């Protein structure tokens, strides 16, 4: 007999597990989350936080979003990726990153009410975990997952209390494996992982030192050190990453994965820091050192019956593009509302099948993109002449040649500029972050053709209301107060929403009747003159891609479930048809 019963048991308190717990508790679903360690993240692993992840935090509540901004390094200080021989040495070049370029910034501001920022996992994880527990999640530390069995009615999981060494059972309706890149849950459900683990080795050296004199005039999150004699393993070169401006830092330093993992003591860490900073007298306070592997692997299927995996358990990749925690949080946003509706009896179990249909392609996409970004450092090495083996004098001469007059020097300078600019596919890939379009049984396209991407789909977000796409953000205005409100703020929070215009009143009554039949609540909004929400500047009319009498049905995760361009003959029957199909009723 299980000692503990809950609706959902979550293994892992990282960005995936903690956001899943926070969302479920916000939706009124009983859940328990466990962590095999005594506390949360103790190193600032993930940090780049994109707009889509911030939209999930905003959906959890303005107070959650505001606290994230308060703890984060804001977008302007994320700034311009710097390529240099050392922090104190000569700068080779830089690029405006993370929406810093004016054109990119405009695109970011038009795309979302939220702002990209740098929020280390040591701040993100406690925020999500606190939100979850304060809303009802039962959190338990020093608790290790051992195994599970599932049957028609639920899952029985065996856990071990690592303090008392006592094993106990938890009975839940569903089990979530958010237990990282070495996921036991994924292994136990027989998840096939495509790709390869351990394709490279890197170490992290976390330390404190005041480096403001080297960096405050050129703020950035990432300083790439191109230095003859530096180990060019791991993610491609020496990296000095800002954790807190400008006194806490993380060095990422490669090692040969075919050799033994290096032992990093204070003397070794200090020597590496002095080399990359370029200050032979630098004193550091070593906080921690750890090793990790570059992975290139993903799950093609993310569930088996009542057990699901998410986060690093499903997509295992290097930190390139800053996609890790962002994708993990979005995994949770996709699954949480579906579980909530099924557990409450408002949807059939078939709705849950759409989780893998929608998120597994994203897992493949981001793993592929992150690993491709590593390879895209190659042109920089080539332009600098850093591909000449271990003849460091020759390499240094090649790097120095960029200052030479004449055709060869000019050719090299052009090659360096072009190679650095090409890194926008890693450091300013707005489309990778925002262009996710779902194709599954939880979306009703009714045969509508997916619009083609007119611009580079990795670099540029291209909004559409084609079913499966995220609802475009536009600012609307409250008729009585004049206050601005994002279209995204009118949907989400675990509920469906429906948008229509003047002449679409029939959708309002249809929503109420269909909602009552299906046991769900549908928020309905008529956008237009003298309505509660007004489109004064016409942005909604352009973005909605429907006529005034048409409608957009929006899922709780902000993605368009269905649309019709204009009023239909029987709106109630049509809405019932679509929602019954999506909910598996």
GROMACS .gro file of C-alpha atoms in nm, residues 27-413:
model
  387
   27UNK     CA    1  -0.444   2.502  -1.211
   28UNK     CA    2  -0.565   2.338  -0.890
   29UNK     CA    3  -0.404   1.996  -0.948
   30UNK     CA    4  -0.253   1.812  -0.653
   31UNK     CA    5   0.112   1.729  -0.712
   32UNK     CA    6   0.435   1.630  -0.544
   33UNK     CA    7   0.788   1.710  -0.663
   34UNK     CA    8   1.102   1.539  -0.535
   35UNK     CA    9   1.473   1.611  -0.562
   36UNK     CA   10   1.747   1.359  -0.483
   37UNK     CA   11   1.971   1.639  -0.352
   38UNK     CA   12   1.934   1.844  -0.036
   39UNK     CA   13   1.864   2.169  -0.218
   40UNK     CA   14   1.814   2.327  -0.558
   41UNK     CA   15   2.067   2.425  -0.827
   42UNK     CA   16   2.402   2.512  -0.670
   43UNK     CA   17   2.568   2.627  -0.993
   44UNK     CA   18   2.441   2.885  -1.244
   45UNK     CA   19   2.415   2.641  -1.533
   46UNK     CA   20   2.130   2.770  -1.751
   47UNK     CA   21   2.103   3.147  -1.772
   48UNK     CA   22   1.979   3.294  -2.103
   49UNK     CA   23   1.604   3.342  -2.053
   50UNK     CA   24   1.413   3.418  -2.370
   51UNK     CA   25   1.081   3.591  -2.424
   52UNK     CA   26   0.875   3.275  -2.459
   53UNK     CA   27   0.996   3.139  -2.125
   54UNK     CA   28   0.924   3.476  -1.965
   55UNK     CA   29   0.570   3.458  -2.106
   56UNK     CA   30   0.522   3.137  -1.909
   57UNK     CA   31   0.641   3.312  -1.592
   58UNK     CA   32   0.407   3.600  -1.672
   59UNK     CA   33   0.124   3.348  -1.707
   60UNK     CA   34   0.208   3.225  -1.356
   61UNK     CA   35   0.148   3.578  -1.232
   62UNK     CA   36   0.287   3.930  -1.260
   63UNK     CA   37   0.462   3.883  -0.926
   64UNK     CA   38   0.655   3.585  -1.063
   65UNK     CA   39   0.757   3.774  -1.377
   66UNK     CA   40   0.859   4.081  -1.176
   67UNK     CA   41   1.074   3.880  -0.937
   68UNK     CA   42   1.252   3.720  -1.232
   69UNK     CA   43   1.337   4.062  -1.371
   70UNK     CA   44   1.448   4.180  -1.028
   71UNK     CA   45   1.696   3.890  -0.998
   72UNK     CA   46   1.812   3.897  -1.362
   73UNK     CA   47   2.074   4.090  -1.552
   74UNK     CA   48   1.870   4.295  -1.795
   75UNK     CA   49   1.892   4.282  -2.172
   76UNK     CA   50   2.119   4.582  -2.227
   77UNK     CA   51   2.389   4.435  -2.003
   78UNK     CA   52   2.367   4.101  -2.187
   79UNK     CA   53   2.487   4.310  -2.472
   80UNK     CA   54   2.756   4.251  -2.725
   81UNK     CA   55   2.943   3.920  -2.744
   82UNK     CA   56   3.310   4.006  -2.732
   83UNK     CA   57   3.584   3.809  -2.908
   84UNK     CA   58   3.930   3.888  -2.776
   85UNK     CA   59   4.275   3.744  -2.705
   86UNK     CA   60   4.210   3.796  -2.332
   87UNK     CA   61   3.994   4.034  -2.130
   88UNK     CA   62   4.298   4.257  -2.076
   89UNK     CA   63   4.431   4.195  -2.427
   90UNK     CA   64   4.339   4.297  -2.774
   91UNK     CA   65   3.979   4.278  -2.886
   92UNK     CA   66   3.926   4.099  -3.216
   93UNK     CA   67   3.562   4.187  -3.273
   94UNK     CA   68   3.215   4.188  -3.125
   95UNK     CA   69   2.855   4.143  -3.230
   96UNK     CA   70   2.531   4.284  -3.097
   97UNK     CA   71   2.354   3.987  -2.940
   98UNK     CA   72   2.032   3.885  -2.765
   99UNK     CA   73   1.824   4.159  -2.928
  100UNK     CA   74   2.075   4.439  -2.871
  101UNK     CA   75   2.091   4.549  -3.236
  102UNK     CA   76   1.824   4.818  -3.296
  103UNK     CA   77   1.654   4.615  -3.570
  104UNK     CA   78   1.652   4.303  -3.355
  105UNK     CA   79   1.533   4.500  -3.054
  106UNK     CA   80   1.237   4.632  -3.251
  107UNK     CA   81   1.149   4.277  -3.350
  108UNK     CA   82   1.170   4.164  -2.986
  109UNK     CA   83   0.949   4.449  -2.868
  110UNK     CA   84   0.689   4.381  -3.136
  111UNK     CA   85   0.685   4.010  -3.057
  112UNK     CA   86   0.612   3.994  -2.686
  113UNK     CA   87   0.520   4.190  -2.374
  114UNK     CA   88   0.821   4.025  -2.205
  115UNK     CA   89   1.193   4.091  -2.219
  116UNK     CA   90   1.487   3.860  -2.270
  117UNK     CA   91   1.725   3.857  -1.973
  118UNK     CA   92   2.005   3.663  -1.807
  119UNK     CA   93   1.870   3.472  -1.507
  120UNK     CA   94   2.110   3.207  -1.375
  121UNK     CA   95   1.956   2.876  -1.274
  122UNK     CA   96   2.052   2.947  -0.912
  123UNK     CA   97   1.786   3.221  -0.922
  124UNK     CA   98   1.533   3.075  -1.167
  125UNK     CA   99   1.497   2.740  -0.994
  126UNK     CA  100   1.420   2.876  -0.643
  127UNK     CA  101   1.168   3.118  -0.793
  128UNK     CA  102   0.978   2.840  -0.968
  129UNK     CA  103   1.004   2.602  -0.673
  130UNK     CA  104   0.884   2.866  -0.428
  131UNK     CA  105   0.591   2.950  -0.656
  132UNK     CA  106   0.497   2.583  -0.674
  133UNK     CA  107   0.516   2.514  -0.300
  134UNK     CA  108   0.340   2.836  -0.204
  135UNK     CA  109   0.046   2.729  -0.423
  136UNK     CA  110   0.011   2.378  -0.290
  137UNK     CA  111   0.289   2.157  -0.429
  138UNK     CA  112   0.431   1.909  -0.181
  139UNK     CA  113   0.808   1.944  -0.220
  140UNK     CA  114   1.051   1.689  -0.082
  141UNK     CA  115   1.432   1.706  -0.088
  142UNK     CA  116   1.689   1.427  -0.041
  143UNK     CA  117   1.441   1.190  -0.204
  144UNK     CA  118   1.562   0.958  -0.476
  145UNK     CA  119   1.361   0.793  -0.753
  146UNK     CA  120   1.425   0.418  -0.779
  147UNK     CA  121   1.162   0.269  -1.010
  148UNK     CA  122   0.795   0.265  -1.100
  149UNK     CA  123   0.522   0.039  -1.228
  150UNK     CA  124   0.209   0.155  -1.400
  151UNK     CA  125  -0.133   0.004  -1.457
  152UNK     CA  126  -0.464   0.113  -1.605
  153UNK     CA  127  -0.545   0.345  -1.317
  154UNK     CA  128  -0.215   0.499  -1.218
  155UNK     CA  129   0.154   0.471  -1.134
  156UNK     CA  130   0.321   0.331  -0.824
  157UNK     CA  131   0.665   0.482  -0.772
  158UNK     CA  132   0.932   0.362  -0.530
  159UNK     CA  133   1.136   0.641  -0.371
  160UNK     CA  134   1.419   0.637  -0.118
  161UNK     CA  135   1.467   0.888   0.161
  162UNK     CA  136   1.842   0.950   0.135
  163UNK     CA  137   1.864   1.059   0.499
  164UNK     CA  138   1.699   0.760   0.661
  165UNK     CA  139   1.771   0.519   0.370
  166UNK     CA  140   1.407   0.411   0.396
  167UNK     CA  141   1.215   0.320   0.080
  168UNK     CA  142   0.850   0.412   0.036
  169UNK     CA  143   0.584   0.418  -0.235
  170UNK     CA  144   0.388   0.702  -0.388
  171UNK     CA  145   0.070   0.634  -0.584
  172UNK     CA  146  -0.014   0.891  -0.852
  173UNK     CA  147  -0.233   0.916  -1.158
  174UNK     CA  148   0.065   1.033  -1.365
  175UNK     CA  149   0.443   1.042  -1.334
  176UNK     CA  150   0.672   1.310  -1.479
  177UNK     CA  151   1.042   1.240  -1.537
  178UNK     CA  152   1.219   1.575  -1.523
  179UNK     CA  153   1.531   1.410  -1.388
  180UNK     CA  154   1.796   1.543  -1.624
  181UNK     CA  155   2.027   1.418  -1.893
  182UNK     CA  156   2.084   1.084  -1.721
  183UNK     CA  157   1.712   1.030  -1.665
  184UNK     CA  158   1.624   0.701  -1.498
  185UNK     CA  159   1.258   0.759  -1.575
  186UNK     CA  160   1.337   0.783  -1.946
  187UNK     CA  161   1.542   0.466  -1.921
  188UNK     CA  162   1.269   0.278  -1.735
  189UNK     CA  163   0.999   0.355  -1.993
  190UNK     CA  164   1.234   0.243  -2.270
  191UNK     CA  165   1.272   0.584  -2.432
  192UNK     CA  166   1.484   0.560  -2.745
  193UNK     CA  167   1.740   0.840  -2.746
  194UNK     CA  168   1.861   0.940  -3.091
  195UNK     CA  169   2.210   1.082  -3.135
  196UNK     CA  170   2.514   1.056  -2.915
  197UNK     CA  171   2.601   1.144  -2.559
  198UNK     CA  172   2.945   1.268  -2.457
  199UNK     CA  173   3.073   1.413  -2.785
  200UNK     CA  174   3.296   1.662  -2.600
  201UNK     CA  175   3.415   1.751  -2.253
  202UNK     CA  176   3.412   2.081  -2.067
  203UNK     CA  177   3.470   2.205  -1.716
  204UNK     CA  178   3.312   2.496  -1.533
  205UNK     CA  179   3.519   2.713  -1.300
  206UNK     CA  180   3.296   2.939  -1.091
  207UNK     CA  181   3.479   3.222  -0.915
  208UNK     CA  182   3.459   3.573  -0.780
  209UNK     CA  183   3.687   3.854  -0.889
  210UNK     CA  184   3.629   4.219  -0.970
  211UNK     CA  185   3.683   4.238  -1.346
  212UNK     CA  186   3.492   4.561  -1.401
  213UNK     CA  187   3.795   4.747  -1.538
  214UNK     CA  188   3.810   4.499  -1.826
  215UNK     CA  189   3.442   4.471  -1.910
  216UNK     CA  190   3.217   4.746  -1.772
  217UNK     CA  191   3.273   4.962  -2.082
  218UNK     CA  192   3.165   4.673  -2.308
  219UNK     CA  193   2.895   4.487  -2.114
  220UNK     CA  194   2.826   4.131  -2.222
  221UNK     CA  195   2.728   3.793  -2.088
  222UNK     CA  196   2.990   3.608  -2.293
  223UNK     CA  197   3.354   3.692  -2.358
  224UNK     CA  198   3.515   3.451  -2.605
  225UNK     CA  199   3.889   3.412  -2.563
  226UNK     CA  200   4.084   3.333  -2.882
  227UNK     CA  201   4.425   3.255  -2.749
  228UNK     CA  202   4.711   3.050  -2.895
  229UNK     CA  203   4.797   2.781  -2.643
  230UNK     CA  204   4.450   2.774  -2.492
  231UNK     CA  205   4.273   2.438  -2.501
  232UNK     CA  206   4.025   2.454  -2.789
  233UNK     CA  207   3.822   2.150  -2.680
  234UNK     CA  208   3.474   2.149  -2.528
  235UNK     CA  209   3.253   2.418  -2.677
  236UNK     CA  210   3.525   2.554  -2.904
  237UNK     CA  211   3.744   2.802  -2.713
  238UNK     CA  212   3.800   2.956  -2.375
  239UNK     CA  213   3.491   3.136  -2.247
  240UNK     CA  214   3.453   3.383  -1.963
  241UNK     CA  215   3.084   3.414  -1.875
  242UNK     CA  216   2.938   3.685  -1.655
  243UNK     CA  217   2.720   3.557  -1.371
  244UNK     CA  218   2.677   3.879  -1.173
  245UNK     CA  219   2.808   4.207  -1.314
  246UNK     CA  220   3.101   4.237  -1.273
  247UNK     CA  221   3.224   4.034  -0.979
  248UNK     CA  222   3.106   3.673  -1.029
  249UNK     CA  223   3.220   3.469  -1.328
  250UNK     CA  224   3.220   3.128  -1.487
  251UNK     CA  225   3.502   3.003  -1.705
  252UNK     CA  226   3.418   2.725  -1.950
  253UNK     CA  227   3.732   2.536  -2.042
  254UNK     CA  228   3.750   2.234  -2.269
  255UNK     CA  229   3.926   1.905  -2.206
  256UNK     CA  230   3.984   1.588  -2.405
  257UNK     CA  231   3.688   1.365  -2.325
  258UNK     CA  232   3.900   1.061  -2.410
  259UNK     CA  233   4.128   1.142  -2.119
  260UNK     CA  234   4.057   1.146  -1.745
  261UNK     CA  235   3.848   1.433  -1.614
  262UNK     CA  236   4.080   1.707  -1.488
  263UNK     CA  237   4.108   1.784  -1.119
  264UNK     CA  238   4.050   2.151  -1.061
  265UNK     CA  239   4.197   2.298  -0.744
  266UNK     CA  240   4.239   2.667  -0.661
  267UNK     CA  241   4.588   2.682  -0.810
  268UNK     CA  242   4.474   2.531  -1.141
  269UNK     CA  243   4.162   2.750  -1.153
  270UNK     CA  244   4.365   3.062  -1.077
  271UNK     CA  245   4.612   2.979  -1.354
  272UNK     CA  246   4.329   2.934  -1.607
  273UNK     CA  247   4.160   3.257  -1.495
  274UNK     CA  248   4.484   3.452  -1.519
  275UNK     CA  249   4.545   3.319  -1.869
  276UNK     CA  250   4.199   3.402  -2.003
  277UNK     CA  251   4.165   3.734  -1.822
  278UNK     CA  252   4.519   3.828  -1.917
  279UNK     CA  253   4.620   3.942  -1.569
  280UNK     CA  254   4.919   3.746  -1.429
  281UNK     CA  255   4.857   3.883  -1.078
  282UNK     CA  256   4.480   3.817  -1.065
  283UNK     CA  257   4.355   3.666  -0.739
  284UNK     CA  258   4.026   3.479  -0.746
  285UNK     CA  259   3.788   3.329  -0.494
  286UNK     CA  260   3.713   2.982  -0.627
  287UNK     CA  261   3.349   2.893  -0.558
  288UNK     CA  262   3.322   2.558  -0.735
  289UNK     CA  263   3.446   2.350  -1.023
  290UNK     CA  264   3.262   2.081  -1.217
  291UNK     CA  265   3.282   1.891  -1.543
  292UNK     CA  266   3.015   1.819  -1.799
  293UNK     CA  267   2.981   1.664  -2.141
  294UNK     CA  268   2.859   1.805  -2.469
  295UNK     CA  269   2.564   1.591  -2.580
  296UNK     CA  270   2.384   1.561  -2.910
  297UNK     CA  271   2.080   1.348  -2.827
  298UNK     CA  272   1.702   1.372  -2.812
  299UNK     CA  273   1.395   1.156  -2.757
  300UNK     CA  274   1.170   1.097  -3.055
  301UNK     CA  275   0.886   1.008  -2.818
  302UNK     CA  276   0.838   1.168  -2.476
  303UNK     CA  277   0.575   0.953  -2.307
  304UNK     CA  278   0.458   0.602  -2.238
  305UNK     CA  279   0.100   0.570  -2.120
  306UNK     CA  280   0.086   0.754  -1.784
  307UNK     CA  281   0.456   0.848  -1.770
  308UNK     CA  282   0.609   1.153  -1.939
  309UNK     CA  283   0.959   1.298  -1.970
  310UNK     CA  284   1.058   1.659  -2.018
  311UNK     CA  285   1.352   1.895  -2.001
  312UNK     CA  286   1.701   1.749  -2.025
  313UNK     CA  287   1.554   1.401  -1.991
  314UNK     CA  288   1.419   1.449  -2.344
  315UNK     CA  289   1.663   1.691  -2.509
  316UNK     CA  290   2.033   1.674  -2.425
  317UNK     CA  291   2.252   1.938  -2.584
  318UNK     CA  292   2.520   2.199  -2.514
  319UNK     CA  293   2.430   2.547  -2.387
  320UNK     CA  294   2.467   2.703  -2.733
  321UNK     CA  295   2.178   2.937  -2.824
  322UNK     CA  296   2.066   2.938  -2.459
  323UNK     CA  297   1.782   2.694  -2.528
  324UNK     CA  298   1.801   2.456  -2.231
  325UNK     CA  299   1.587   2.594  -1.949
  326UNK     CA  300   1.367   2.784  -2.194
  327UNK     CA  301   1.268   2.468  -2.379
  328UNK     CA  302   1.224   2.282  -2.049
  329UNK     CA  303   0.981   2.544  -1.918
  330UNK     CA  304   0.787   2.531  -2.245
  331UNK     CA  305   0.764   2.151  -2.220
  332UNK     CA  306   0.586   2.201  -1.888
  333UNK     CA  307   0.359   2.473  -2.027
  334UNK     CA  308   0.252   2.238  -2.303
  335UNK     CA  309   0.171   1.941  -2.079
  336UNK     CA  310   0.037   2.101  -1.760
  337UNK     CA  311  -0.298   2.223  -1.894
  338UNK     CA  312  -0.359   1.893  -2.071
  339UNK     CA  313  -0.299   1.692  -1.754
  340UNK     CA  314  -0.519   1.932  -1.557
  341UNK     CA  315  -0.815   1.890  -1.792
  342UNK     CA  316  -0.779   1.512  -1.804
  343UNK     CA  317  -0.749   1.479  -1.426
  344UNK     CA  318  -1.055   1.701  -1.376
  345UNK     CA  319  -1.253   1.491  -1.623
  346UNK     CA  320  -1.290   1.767  -1.883
  347UNK     CA  321  -1.081   1.589  -2.145
  348UNK     CA  322  -1.017   1.233  -2.254
  349UNK     CA  323  -0.681   1.064  -2.222
  350UNK     CA  324  -0.616   1.099  -2.595
  351UNK     CA  325  -0.540   1.469  -2.539
  352UNK     CA  326  -0.219   1.366  -2.365
  353UNK     CA  327  -0.092   1.198  -2.681
  354UNK     CA  328  -0.046   1.543  -2.833
  355UNK     CA  329   0.236   1.617  -2.588
  356UNK     CA  330   0.490   1.403  -2.774
  357UNK     CA  331   0.342   1.499  -3.110
  358UNK     CA  332   0.410   1.864  -3.035
  359UNK     CA  333   0.722   1.868  -2.820
  360UNK     CA  334   0.935   1.586  -2.965
  361UNK     CA  335   0.993   1.777  -3.293
  362UNK     CA  336   1.098   2.078  -3.085
  363UNK     CA  337   1.343   1.859  -2.891
  364UNK     CA  338   1.504   1.748  -3.217
  365UNK     CA  339   1.513   2.102  -3.351
  366UNK     CA  340   1.684   2.261  -3.054
  367UNK     CA  341   1.938   1.979  -3.007
  368UNK     CA  342   2.029   2.006  -3.375
  369UNK     CA  343   2.055   2.385  -3.359
  370UNK     CA  344   2.265   2.391  -3.041
  371UNK     CA  345   2.519   2.146  -3.178
  372UNK     CA  346   2.528   2.317  -3.515
  373UNK     CA  347   2.614   2.641  -3.337
  374UNK     CA  348   2.931   2.482  -3.202
  375UNK     CA  349   3.041   2.392  -3.553
  376UNK     CA  350   2.975   2.750  -3.662
  377UNK     CA  351   3.277   2.868  -3.463
  378UNK     CA  352   3.486   2.703  -3.734
  379UNK     CA  353   3.495   3.005  -3.970
  380UNK     CA  354   3.627   3.223  -3.685
  381UNK     CA  355   3.911   2.979  -3.619
  382UNK     CA  356   3.986   2.960  -3.989
  383UNK     CA  357   3.983   3.336  -4.038
  384UNK     CA  358   4.226   3.380  -3.750
  385UNK     CA  359   4.448   3.095  -3.863
  386UNK     CA  360   4.382   2.897  -3.544
  387UNK     CA  361   4.343   2.564  -3.722
  388UNK     CA  362   4.715   2.499  -3.754
  389UNK     CA  363   4.756   2.240  -3.481
  390UNK     CA  364   4.979   2.318  -3.181
  391UNK     CA  365   5.235   2.543  -3.348
  392UNK     CA  366   5.138   2.836  -3.129
  393UNK     CA  367   5.396   3.076  -3.274
  394UNK     CA  368   5.255   3.013  -3.620
  395UNK     CA  369   4.902   3.064  -3.494
  396UNK     CA  370   4.996   3.389  -3.324
  397UNK     CA  371   5.162   3.509  -3.645
  398UNK     CA  372   4.843   3.427  -3.835
  399UNK     CA  373   4.634   3.623  -3.586
  400UNK     CA  374   4.874   3.917  -3.603
  401UNK     CA  375   4.848   3.919  -3.982
  402UNK     CA  376   4.502   4.077  -3.954
  403UNK     CA  377   4.673   4.410  -3.880
  404UNK     CA  378   4.877   4.399  -4.200
  405UNK     CA  379   4.815   4.641  -4.488
  406UNK     CA  380   4.756   4.510  -4.833
  407UNK     CA  381   4.512   4.264  -4.995
  408UNK     CA  382   4.585   3.967  -4.766
  409UNK     CA  383   4.535   4.167  -4.449
  410UNK     CA  384   4.212   4.315  -4.585
  411UNK     CA  385   4.091   3.970  -4.689
  412UNK     CA  386   4.150   3.837  -4.340
  413UNK     CA  387   3.980   4.132  -4.174
   0.00000   0.00000   0.00000
